[in-house]
mmCIF file of N, CA and C and ligand atoms in Angstrom:
data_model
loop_
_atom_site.group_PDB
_atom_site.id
_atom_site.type_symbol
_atom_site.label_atom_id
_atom_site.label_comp_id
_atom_site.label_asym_id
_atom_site.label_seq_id
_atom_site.Cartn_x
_atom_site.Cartn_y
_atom_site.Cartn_z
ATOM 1 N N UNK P 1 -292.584 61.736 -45.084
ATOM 2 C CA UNK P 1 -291.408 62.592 -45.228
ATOM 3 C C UNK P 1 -291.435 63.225 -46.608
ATOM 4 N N UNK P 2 -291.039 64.618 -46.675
ATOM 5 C CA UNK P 2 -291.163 64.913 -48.095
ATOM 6 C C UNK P 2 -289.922 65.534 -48.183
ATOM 7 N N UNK P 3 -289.249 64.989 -48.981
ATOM 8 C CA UNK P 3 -287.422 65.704 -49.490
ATOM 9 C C UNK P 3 -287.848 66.483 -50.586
ATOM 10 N N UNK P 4 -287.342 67.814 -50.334
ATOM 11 C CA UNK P 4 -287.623 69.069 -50.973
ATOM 12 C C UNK P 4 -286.390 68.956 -52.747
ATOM 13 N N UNK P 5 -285.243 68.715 -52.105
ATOM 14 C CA UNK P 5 -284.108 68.676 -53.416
ATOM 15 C C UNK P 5 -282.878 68.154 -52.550
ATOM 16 N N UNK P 6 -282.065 67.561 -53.528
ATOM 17 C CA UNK P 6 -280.526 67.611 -53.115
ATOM 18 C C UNK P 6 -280.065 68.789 -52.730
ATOM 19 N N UNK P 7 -279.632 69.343 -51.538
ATOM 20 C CA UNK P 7 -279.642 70.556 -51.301
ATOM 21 C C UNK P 7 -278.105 70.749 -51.300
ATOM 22 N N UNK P 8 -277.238 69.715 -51.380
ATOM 23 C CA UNK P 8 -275.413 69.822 -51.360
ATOM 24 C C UNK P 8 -274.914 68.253 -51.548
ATOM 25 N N UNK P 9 -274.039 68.365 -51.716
ATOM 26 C CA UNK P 9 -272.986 67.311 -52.228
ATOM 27 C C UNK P 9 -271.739 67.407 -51.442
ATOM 28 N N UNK P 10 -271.604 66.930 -50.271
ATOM 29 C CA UNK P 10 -270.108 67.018 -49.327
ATOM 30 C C UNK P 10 -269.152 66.588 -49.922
ATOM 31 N N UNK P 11 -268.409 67.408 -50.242
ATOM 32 C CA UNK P 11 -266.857 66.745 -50.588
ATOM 33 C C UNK P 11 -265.651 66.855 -49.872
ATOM 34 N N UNK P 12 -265.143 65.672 -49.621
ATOM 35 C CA UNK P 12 -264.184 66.319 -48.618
ATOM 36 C C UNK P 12 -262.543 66.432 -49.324
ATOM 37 N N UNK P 13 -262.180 67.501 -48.694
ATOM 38 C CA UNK P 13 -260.809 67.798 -49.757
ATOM 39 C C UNK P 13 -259.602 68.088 -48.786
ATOM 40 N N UNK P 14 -258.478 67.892 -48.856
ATOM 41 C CA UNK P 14 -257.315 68.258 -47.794
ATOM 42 C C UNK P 14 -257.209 69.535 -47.105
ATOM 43 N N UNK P 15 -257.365 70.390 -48.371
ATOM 44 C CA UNK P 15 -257.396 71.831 -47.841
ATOM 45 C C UNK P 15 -258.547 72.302 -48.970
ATOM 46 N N UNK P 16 -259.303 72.992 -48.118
ATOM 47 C CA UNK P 16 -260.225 74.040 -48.875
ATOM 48 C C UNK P 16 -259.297 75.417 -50.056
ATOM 49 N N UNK P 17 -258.202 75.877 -48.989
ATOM 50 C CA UNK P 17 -257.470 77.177 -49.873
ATOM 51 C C UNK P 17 -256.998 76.513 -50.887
ATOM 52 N N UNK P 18 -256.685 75.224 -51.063
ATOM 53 C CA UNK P 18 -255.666 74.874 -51.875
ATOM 54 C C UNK P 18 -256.533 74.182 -52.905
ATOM 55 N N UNK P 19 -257.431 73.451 -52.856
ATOM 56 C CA UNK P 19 -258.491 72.632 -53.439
ATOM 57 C C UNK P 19 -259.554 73.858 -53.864
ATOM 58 N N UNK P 20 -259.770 75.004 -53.761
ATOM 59 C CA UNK P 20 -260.914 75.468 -54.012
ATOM 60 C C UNK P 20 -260.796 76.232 -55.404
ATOM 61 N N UNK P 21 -259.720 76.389 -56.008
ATOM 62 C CA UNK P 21 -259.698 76.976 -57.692
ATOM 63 C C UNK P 21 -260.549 76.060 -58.463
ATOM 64 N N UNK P 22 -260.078 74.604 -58.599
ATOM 65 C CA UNK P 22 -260.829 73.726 -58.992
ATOM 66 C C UNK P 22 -262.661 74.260 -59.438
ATOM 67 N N UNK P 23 -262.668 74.414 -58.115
ATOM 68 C CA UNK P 23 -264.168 74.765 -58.213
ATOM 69 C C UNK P 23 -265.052 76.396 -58.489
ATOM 70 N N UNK P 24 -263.658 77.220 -58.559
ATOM 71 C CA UNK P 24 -264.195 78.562 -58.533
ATOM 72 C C UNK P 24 -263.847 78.971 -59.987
ATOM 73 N N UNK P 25 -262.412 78.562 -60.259
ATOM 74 C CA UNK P 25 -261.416 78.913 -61.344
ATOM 75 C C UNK P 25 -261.617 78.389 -62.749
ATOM 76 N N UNK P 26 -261.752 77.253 -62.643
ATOM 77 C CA UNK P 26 -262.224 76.129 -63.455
ATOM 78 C C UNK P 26 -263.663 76.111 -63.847
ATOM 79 N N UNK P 27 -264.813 75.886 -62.823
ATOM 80 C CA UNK P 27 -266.112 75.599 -62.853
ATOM 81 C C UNK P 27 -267.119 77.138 -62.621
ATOM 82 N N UNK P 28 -265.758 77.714 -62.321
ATOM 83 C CA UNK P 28 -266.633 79.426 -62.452
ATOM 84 C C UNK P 28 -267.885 79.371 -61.082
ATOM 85 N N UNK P 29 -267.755 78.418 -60.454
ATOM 86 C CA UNK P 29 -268.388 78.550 -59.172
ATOM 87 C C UNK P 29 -268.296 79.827 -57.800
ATOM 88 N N UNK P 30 -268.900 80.350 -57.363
ATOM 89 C CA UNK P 30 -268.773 81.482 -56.179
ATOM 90 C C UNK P 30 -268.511 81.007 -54.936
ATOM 91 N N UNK P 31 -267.278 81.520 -54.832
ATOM 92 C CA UNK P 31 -266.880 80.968 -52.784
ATOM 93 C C UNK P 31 -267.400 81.837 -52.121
ATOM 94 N N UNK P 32 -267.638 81.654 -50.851
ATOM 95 C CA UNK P 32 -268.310 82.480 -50.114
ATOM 96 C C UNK P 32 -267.787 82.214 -49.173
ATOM 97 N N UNK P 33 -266.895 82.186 -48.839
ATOM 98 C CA UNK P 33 -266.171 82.390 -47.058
ATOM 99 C C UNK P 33 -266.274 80.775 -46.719
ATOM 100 N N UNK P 34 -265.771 80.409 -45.412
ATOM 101 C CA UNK P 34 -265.987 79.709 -45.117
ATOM 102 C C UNK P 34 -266.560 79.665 -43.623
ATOM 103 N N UNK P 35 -266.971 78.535 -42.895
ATOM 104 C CA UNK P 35 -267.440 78.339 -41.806
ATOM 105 C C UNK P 35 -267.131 77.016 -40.662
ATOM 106 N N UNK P 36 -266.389 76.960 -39.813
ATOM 107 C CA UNK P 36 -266.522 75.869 -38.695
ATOM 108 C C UNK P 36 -267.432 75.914 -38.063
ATOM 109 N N UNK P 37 -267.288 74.065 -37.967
ATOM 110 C CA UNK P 37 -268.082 73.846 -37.043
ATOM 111 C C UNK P 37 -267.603 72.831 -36.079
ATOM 112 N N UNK P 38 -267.354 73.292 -34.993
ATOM 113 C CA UNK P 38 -266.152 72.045 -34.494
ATOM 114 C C UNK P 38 -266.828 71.418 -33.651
ATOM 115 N N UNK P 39 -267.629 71.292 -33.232
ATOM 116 C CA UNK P 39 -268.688 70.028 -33.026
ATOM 117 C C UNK P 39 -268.204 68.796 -34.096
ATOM 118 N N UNK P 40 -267.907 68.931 -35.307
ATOM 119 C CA UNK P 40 -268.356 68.244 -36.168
ATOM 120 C C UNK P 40 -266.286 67.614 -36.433
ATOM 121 N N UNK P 41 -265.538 69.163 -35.796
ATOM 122 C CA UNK P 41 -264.011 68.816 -36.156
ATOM 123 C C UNK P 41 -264.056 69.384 -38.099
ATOM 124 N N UNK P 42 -264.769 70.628 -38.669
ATOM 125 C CA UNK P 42 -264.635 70.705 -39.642
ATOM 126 C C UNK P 42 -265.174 72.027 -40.260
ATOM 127 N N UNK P 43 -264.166 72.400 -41.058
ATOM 128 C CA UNK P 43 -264.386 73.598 -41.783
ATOM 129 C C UNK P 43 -265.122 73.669 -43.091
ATOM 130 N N UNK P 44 -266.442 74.254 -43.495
ATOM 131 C CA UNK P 44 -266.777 73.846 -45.159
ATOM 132 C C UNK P 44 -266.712 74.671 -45.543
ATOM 133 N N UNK P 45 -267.577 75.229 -47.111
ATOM 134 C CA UNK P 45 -267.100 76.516 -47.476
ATOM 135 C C UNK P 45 -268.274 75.596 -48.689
ATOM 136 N N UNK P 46 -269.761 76.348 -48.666
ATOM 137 C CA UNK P 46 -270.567 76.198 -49.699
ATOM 138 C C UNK P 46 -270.646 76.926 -51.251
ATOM 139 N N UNK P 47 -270.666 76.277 -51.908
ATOM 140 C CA UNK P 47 -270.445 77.025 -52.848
ATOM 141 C C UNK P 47 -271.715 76.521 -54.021
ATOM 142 N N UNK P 48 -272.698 78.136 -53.977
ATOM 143 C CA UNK P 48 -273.921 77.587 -54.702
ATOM 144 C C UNK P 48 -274.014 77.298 -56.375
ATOM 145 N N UNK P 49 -274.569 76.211 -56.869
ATOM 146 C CA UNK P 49 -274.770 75.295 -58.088
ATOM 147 C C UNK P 49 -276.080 74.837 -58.198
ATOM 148 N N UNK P 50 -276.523 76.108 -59.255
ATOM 149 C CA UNK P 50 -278.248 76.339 -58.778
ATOM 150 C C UNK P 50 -278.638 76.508 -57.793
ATOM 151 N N UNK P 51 -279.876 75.374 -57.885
ATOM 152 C CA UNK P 51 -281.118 75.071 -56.545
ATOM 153 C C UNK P 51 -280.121 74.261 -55.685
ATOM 154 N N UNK P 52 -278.865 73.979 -55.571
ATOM 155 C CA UNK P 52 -278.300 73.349 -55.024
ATOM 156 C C UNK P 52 -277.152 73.614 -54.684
ATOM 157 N N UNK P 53 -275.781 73.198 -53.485
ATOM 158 C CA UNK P 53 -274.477 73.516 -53.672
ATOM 159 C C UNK P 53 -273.144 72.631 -53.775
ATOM 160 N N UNK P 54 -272.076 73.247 -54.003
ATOM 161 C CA UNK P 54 -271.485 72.134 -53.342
ATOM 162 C C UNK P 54 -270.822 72.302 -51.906
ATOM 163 N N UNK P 55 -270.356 71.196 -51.194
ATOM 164 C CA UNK P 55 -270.031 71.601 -49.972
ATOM 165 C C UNK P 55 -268.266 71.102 -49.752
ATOM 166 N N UNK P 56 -267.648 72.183 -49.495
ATOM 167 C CA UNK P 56 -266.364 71.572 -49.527
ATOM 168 C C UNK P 56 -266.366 71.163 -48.169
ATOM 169 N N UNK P 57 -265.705 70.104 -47.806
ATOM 170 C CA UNK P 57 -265.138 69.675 -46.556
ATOM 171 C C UNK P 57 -263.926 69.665 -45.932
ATOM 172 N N UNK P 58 -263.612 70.608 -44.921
ATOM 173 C CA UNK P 58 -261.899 70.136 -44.584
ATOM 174 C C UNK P 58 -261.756 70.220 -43.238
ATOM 175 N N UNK P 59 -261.285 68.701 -42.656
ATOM 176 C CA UNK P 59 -261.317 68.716 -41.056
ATOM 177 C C UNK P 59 -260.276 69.359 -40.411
ATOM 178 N N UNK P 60 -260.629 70.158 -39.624
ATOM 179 C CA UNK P 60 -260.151 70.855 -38.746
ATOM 180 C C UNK P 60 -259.004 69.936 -37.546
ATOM 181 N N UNK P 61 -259.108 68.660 -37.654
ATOM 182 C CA UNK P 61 -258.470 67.879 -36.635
ATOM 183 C C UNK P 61 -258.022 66.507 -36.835
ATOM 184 N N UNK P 62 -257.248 65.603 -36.678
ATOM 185 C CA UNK P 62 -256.590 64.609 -37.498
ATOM 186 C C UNK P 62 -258.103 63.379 -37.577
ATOM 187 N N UNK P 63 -258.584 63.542 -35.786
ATOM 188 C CA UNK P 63 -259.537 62.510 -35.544
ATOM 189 C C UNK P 63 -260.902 62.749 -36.078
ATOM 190 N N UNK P 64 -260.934 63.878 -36.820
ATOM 191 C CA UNK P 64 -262.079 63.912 -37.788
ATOM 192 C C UNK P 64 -262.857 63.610 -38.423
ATOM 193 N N UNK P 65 -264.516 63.293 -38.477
ATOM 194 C CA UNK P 65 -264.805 62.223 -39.395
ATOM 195 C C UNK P 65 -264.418 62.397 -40.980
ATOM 196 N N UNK P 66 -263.979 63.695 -41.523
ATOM 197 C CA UNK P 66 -263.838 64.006 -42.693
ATOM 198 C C UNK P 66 -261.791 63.559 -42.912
ATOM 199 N N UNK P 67 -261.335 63.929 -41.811
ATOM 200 C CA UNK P 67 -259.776 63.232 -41.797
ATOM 201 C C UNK P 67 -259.967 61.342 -42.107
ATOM 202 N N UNK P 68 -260.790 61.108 -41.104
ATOM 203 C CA UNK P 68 -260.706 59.608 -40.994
ATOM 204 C C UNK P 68 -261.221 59.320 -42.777
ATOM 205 N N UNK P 69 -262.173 60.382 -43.444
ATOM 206 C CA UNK P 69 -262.885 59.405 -44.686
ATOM 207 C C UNK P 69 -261.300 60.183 -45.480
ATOM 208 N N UNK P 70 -260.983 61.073 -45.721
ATOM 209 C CA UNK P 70 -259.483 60.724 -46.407
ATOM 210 C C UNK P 70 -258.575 59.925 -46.461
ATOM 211 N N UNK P 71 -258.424 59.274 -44.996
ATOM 212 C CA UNK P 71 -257.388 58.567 -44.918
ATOM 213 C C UNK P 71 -257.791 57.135 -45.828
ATOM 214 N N UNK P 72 -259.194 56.911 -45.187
ATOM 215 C CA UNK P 72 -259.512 55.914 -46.062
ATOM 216 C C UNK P 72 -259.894 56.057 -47.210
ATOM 217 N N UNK P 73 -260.280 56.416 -48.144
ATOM 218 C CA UNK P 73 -260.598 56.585 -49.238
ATOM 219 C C UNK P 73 -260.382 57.647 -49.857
ATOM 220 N N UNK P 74 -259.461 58.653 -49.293
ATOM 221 C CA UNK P 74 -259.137 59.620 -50.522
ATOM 222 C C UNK P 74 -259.991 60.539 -50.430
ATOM 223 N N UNK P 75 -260.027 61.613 -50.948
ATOM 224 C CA UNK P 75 -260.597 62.665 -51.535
ATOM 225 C C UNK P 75 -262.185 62.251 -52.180
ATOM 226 N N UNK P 76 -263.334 63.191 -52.325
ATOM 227 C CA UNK P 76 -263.664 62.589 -53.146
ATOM 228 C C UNK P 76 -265.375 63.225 -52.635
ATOM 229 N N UNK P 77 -267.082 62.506 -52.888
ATOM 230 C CA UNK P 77 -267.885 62.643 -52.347
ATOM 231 C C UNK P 77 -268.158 61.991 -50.981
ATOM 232 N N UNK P 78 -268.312 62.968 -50.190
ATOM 233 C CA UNK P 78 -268.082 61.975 -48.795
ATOM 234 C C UNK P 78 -269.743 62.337 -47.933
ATOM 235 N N UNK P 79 -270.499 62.858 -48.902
ATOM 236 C CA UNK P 79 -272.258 62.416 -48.493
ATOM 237 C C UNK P 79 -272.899 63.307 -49.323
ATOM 238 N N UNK P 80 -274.573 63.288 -49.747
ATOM 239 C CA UNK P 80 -274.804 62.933 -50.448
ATOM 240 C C UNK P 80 -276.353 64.260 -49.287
ATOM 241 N N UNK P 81 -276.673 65.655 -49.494
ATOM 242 C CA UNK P 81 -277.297 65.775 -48.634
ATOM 243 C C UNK P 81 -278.906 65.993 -49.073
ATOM 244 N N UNK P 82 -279.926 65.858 -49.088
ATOM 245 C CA UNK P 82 -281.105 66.067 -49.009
ATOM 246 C C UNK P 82 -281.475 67.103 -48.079
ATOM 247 N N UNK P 83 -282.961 68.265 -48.427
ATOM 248 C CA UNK P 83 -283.522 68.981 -48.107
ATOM 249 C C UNK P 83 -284.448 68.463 -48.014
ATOM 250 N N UNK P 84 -284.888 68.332 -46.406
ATOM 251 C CA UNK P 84 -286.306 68.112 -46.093
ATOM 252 C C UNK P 84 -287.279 68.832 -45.798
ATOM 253 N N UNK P 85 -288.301 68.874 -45.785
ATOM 254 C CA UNK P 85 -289.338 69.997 -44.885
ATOM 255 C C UNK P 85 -289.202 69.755 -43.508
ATOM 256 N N UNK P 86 -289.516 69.248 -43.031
ATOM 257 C CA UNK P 86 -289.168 68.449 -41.624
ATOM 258 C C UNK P 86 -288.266 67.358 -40.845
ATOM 259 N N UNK P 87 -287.409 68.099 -40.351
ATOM 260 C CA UNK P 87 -286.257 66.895 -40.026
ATOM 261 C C UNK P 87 -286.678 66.127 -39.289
ATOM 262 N N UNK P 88 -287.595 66.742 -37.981
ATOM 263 C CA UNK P 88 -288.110 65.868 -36.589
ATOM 264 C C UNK P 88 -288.966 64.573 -37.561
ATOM 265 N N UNK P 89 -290.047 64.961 -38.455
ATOM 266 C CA UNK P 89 -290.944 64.261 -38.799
ATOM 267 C C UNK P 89 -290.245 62.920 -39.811
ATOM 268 N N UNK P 90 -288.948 63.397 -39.998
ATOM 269 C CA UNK P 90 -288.107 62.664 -41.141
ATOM 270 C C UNK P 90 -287.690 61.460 -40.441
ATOM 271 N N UNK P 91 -286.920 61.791 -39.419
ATOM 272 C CA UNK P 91 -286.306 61.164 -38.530
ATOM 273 C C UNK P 91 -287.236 60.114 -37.849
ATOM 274 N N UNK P 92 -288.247 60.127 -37.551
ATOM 275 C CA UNK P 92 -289.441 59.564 -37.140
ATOM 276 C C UNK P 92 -289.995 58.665 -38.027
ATOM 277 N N UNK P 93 -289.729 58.953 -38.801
ATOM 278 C CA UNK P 93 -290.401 57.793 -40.306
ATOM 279 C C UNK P 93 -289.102 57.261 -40.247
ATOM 280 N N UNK P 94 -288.033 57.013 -40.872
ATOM 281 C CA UNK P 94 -286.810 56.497 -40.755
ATOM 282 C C UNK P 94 -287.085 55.544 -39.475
ATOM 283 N N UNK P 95 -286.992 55.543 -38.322
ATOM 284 C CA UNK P 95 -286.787 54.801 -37.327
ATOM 285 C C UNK P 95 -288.253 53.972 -37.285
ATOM 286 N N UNK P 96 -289.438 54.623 -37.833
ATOM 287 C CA UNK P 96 -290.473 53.317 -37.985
ATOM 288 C C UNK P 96 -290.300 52.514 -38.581
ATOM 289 N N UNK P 97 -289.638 52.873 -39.596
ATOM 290 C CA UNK P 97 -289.400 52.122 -40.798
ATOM 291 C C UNK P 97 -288.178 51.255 -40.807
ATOM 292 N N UNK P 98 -287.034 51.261 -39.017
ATOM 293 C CA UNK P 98 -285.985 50.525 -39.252
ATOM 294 C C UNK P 98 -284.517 50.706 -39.565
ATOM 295 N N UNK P 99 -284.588 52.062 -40.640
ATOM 296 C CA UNK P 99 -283.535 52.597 -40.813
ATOM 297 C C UNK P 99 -282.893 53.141 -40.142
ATOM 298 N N UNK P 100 -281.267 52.486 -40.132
ATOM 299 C CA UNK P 100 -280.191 52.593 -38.871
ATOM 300 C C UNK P 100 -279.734 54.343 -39.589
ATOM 301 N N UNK P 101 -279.824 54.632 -38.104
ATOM 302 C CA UNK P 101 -279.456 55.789 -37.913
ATOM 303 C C UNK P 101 -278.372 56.249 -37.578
ATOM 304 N N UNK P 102 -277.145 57.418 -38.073
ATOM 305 C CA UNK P 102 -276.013 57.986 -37.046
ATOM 306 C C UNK P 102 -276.253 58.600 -36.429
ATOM 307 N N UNK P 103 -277.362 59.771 -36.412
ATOM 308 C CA UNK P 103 -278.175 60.813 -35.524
ATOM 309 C C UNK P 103 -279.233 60.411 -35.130
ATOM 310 N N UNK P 104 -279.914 60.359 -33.833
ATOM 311 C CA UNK P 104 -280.885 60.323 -33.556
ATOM 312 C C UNK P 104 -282.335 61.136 -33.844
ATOM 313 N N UNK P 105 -281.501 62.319 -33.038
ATOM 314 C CA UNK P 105 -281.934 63.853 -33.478
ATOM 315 C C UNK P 105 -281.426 64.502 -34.066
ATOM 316 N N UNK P 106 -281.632 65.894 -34.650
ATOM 317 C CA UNK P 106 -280.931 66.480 -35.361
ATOM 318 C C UNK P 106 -279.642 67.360 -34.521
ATOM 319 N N UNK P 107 -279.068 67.580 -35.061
ATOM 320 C CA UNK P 107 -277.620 68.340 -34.347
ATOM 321 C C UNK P 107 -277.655 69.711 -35.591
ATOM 322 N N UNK P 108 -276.736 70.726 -34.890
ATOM 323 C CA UNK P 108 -276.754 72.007 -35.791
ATOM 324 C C UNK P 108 -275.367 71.724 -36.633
ATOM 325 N N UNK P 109 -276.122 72.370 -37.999
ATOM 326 C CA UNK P 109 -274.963 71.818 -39.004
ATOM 327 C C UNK P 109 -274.264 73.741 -39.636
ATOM 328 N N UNK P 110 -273.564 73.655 -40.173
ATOM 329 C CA UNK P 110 -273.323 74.763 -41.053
ATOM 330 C C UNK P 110 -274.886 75.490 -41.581
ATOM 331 N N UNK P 111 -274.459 76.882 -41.371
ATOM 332 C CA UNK P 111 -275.307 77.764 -41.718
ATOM 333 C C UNK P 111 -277.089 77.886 -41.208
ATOM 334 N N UNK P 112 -276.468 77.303 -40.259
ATOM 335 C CA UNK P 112 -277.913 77.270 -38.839
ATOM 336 C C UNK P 112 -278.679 76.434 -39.564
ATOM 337 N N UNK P 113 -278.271 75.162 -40.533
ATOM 338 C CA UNK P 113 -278.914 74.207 -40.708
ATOM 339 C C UNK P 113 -279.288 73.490 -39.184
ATOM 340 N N UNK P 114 -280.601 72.623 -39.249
ATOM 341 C CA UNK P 114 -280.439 71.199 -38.681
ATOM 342 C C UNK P 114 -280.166 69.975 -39.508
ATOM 343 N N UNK P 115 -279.212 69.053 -38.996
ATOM 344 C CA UNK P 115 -279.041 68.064 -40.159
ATOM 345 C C UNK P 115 -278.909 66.583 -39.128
ATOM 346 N N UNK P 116 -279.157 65.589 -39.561
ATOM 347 C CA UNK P 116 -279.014 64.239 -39.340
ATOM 348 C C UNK P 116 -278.017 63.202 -40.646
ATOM 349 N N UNK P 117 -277.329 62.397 -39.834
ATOM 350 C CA UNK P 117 -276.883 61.052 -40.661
ATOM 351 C C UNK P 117 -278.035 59.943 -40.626
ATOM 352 N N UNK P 118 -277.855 59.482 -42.009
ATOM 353 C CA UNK P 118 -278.248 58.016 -41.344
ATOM 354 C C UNK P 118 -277.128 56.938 -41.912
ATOM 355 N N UNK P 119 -277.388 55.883 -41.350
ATOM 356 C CA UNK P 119 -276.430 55.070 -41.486
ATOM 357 C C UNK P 119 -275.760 54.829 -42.640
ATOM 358 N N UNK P 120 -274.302 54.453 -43.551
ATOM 359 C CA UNK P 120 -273.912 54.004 -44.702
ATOM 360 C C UNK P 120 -274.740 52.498 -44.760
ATOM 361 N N UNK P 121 -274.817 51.981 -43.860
ATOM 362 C CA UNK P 121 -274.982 50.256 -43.783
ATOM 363 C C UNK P 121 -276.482 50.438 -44.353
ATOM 364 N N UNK P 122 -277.134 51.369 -44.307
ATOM 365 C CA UNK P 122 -278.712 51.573 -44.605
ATOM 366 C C UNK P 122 -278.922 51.938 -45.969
ATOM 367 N N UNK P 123 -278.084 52.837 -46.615
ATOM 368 C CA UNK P 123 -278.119 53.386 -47.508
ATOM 369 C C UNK P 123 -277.009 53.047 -49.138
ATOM 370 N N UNK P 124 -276.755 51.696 -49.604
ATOM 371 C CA UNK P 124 -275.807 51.073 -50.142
ATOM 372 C C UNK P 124 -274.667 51.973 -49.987
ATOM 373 N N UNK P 125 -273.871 52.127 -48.719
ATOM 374 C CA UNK P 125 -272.933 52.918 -48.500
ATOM 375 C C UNK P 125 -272.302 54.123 -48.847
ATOM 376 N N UNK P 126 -273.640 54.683 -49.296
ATOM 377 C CA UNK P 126 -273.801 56.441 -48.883
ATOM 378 C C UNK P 126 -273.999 57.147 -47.916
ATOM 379 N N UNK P 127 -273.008 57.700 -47.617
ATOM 380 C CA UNK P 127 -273.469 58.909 -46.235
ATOM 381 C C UNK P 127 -274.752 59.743 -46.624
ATOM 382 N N UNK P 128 -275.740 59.397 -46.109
ATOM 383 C CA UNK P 128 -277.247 60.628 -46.379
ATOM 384 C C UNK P 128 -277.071 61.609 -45.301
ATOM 385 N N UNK P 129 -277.246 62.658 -45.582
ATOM 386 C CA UNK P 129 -277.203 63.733 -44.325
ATOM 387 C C UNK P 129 -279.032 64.607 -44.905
ATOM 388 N N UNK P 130 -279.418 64.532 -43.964
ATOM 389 C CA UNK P 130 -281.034 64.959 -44.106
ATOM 390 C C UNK P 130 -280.532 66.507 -43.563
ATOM 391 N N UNK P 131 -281.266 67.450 -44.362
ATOM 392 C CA UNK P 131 -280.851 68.683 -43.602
ATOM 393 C C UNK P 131 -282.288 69.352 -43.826
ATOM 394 N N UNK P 132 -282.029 70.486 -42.853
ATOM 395 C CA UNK P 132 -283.987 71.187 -42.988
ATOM 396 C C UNK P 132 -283.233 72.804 -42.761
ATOM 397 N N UNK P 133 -284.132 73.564 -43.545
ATOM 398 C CA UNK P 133 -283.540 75.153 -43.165
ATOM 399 C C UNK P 133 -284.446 75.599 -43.178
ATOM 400 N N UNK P 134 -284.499 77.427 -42.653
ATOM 401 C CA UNK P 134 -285.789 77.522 -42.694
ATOM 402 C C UNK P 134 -285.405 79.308 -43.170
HETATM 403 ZN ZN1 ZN Q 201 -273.326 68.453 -45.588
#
């Protein structure tokens, strides 16, 4: 497997309109619209920081996985994403190797990414989200 860079930093925040000065106003960062994906129950809104971005998170629905990580823990980094060259080939090493997975395969993420979880229990309770673009 070869991970290219940290390609984003998910954060999940209550509201994007309301939470996003912080990051534009303050940190002089560029918004760029935002995007659902309701597969997922969630709206982000990337905002690039270098070779890298950040990713705001705001669920679209109470039963959300990004609602559910507020409720529990607040605001805050809610995963942690890597750029791979190959997701299929990623995913494949991971499961030789044991590592509990949330995705099997990859699923379509924001911005015609493919992206995968793997487990918190695998990863000292970091959400990893493997993503590949092309
Ligand atoms: Zn992400």
């Amino acid at each position: 497997m070869k991970i290219l860079k940290i390609d984003h930093l998910g954060i999940a925040v209550s509201s994007i309109d309301e939470k996003k000065n912080f990051w534009t106003d303050a940190l002089g960062l560029t918004f760029e619209g935002t995007e659902t994906v309701e597969a997922q129950k969630v709206t982000t809104a990337f905002l690039p920081v270098g070779e890298s971005e950040v990713e705001l998170l705001e669920s679209t629905a109470d039963d959300g996985p990004v609602a559910k990580y507020i409720e529990k823990k607040g605001e805050g980094i809610q995963h942690v994403a890597f750029r791979v060259e190959n997701i299929d080939e990623a995913l494949e090493e991971l499961k030789a190797k044991g590592i509990q997975l949330i995705d099997q395969t990859p699923r379509q993420g924001a911005g015609g990414a493919r992206i995968a979880f793997l487990h918190p229990k695998a990863t000292s309770g970091v959400l990893v989200e493997l993503c590949e673009r092309k």
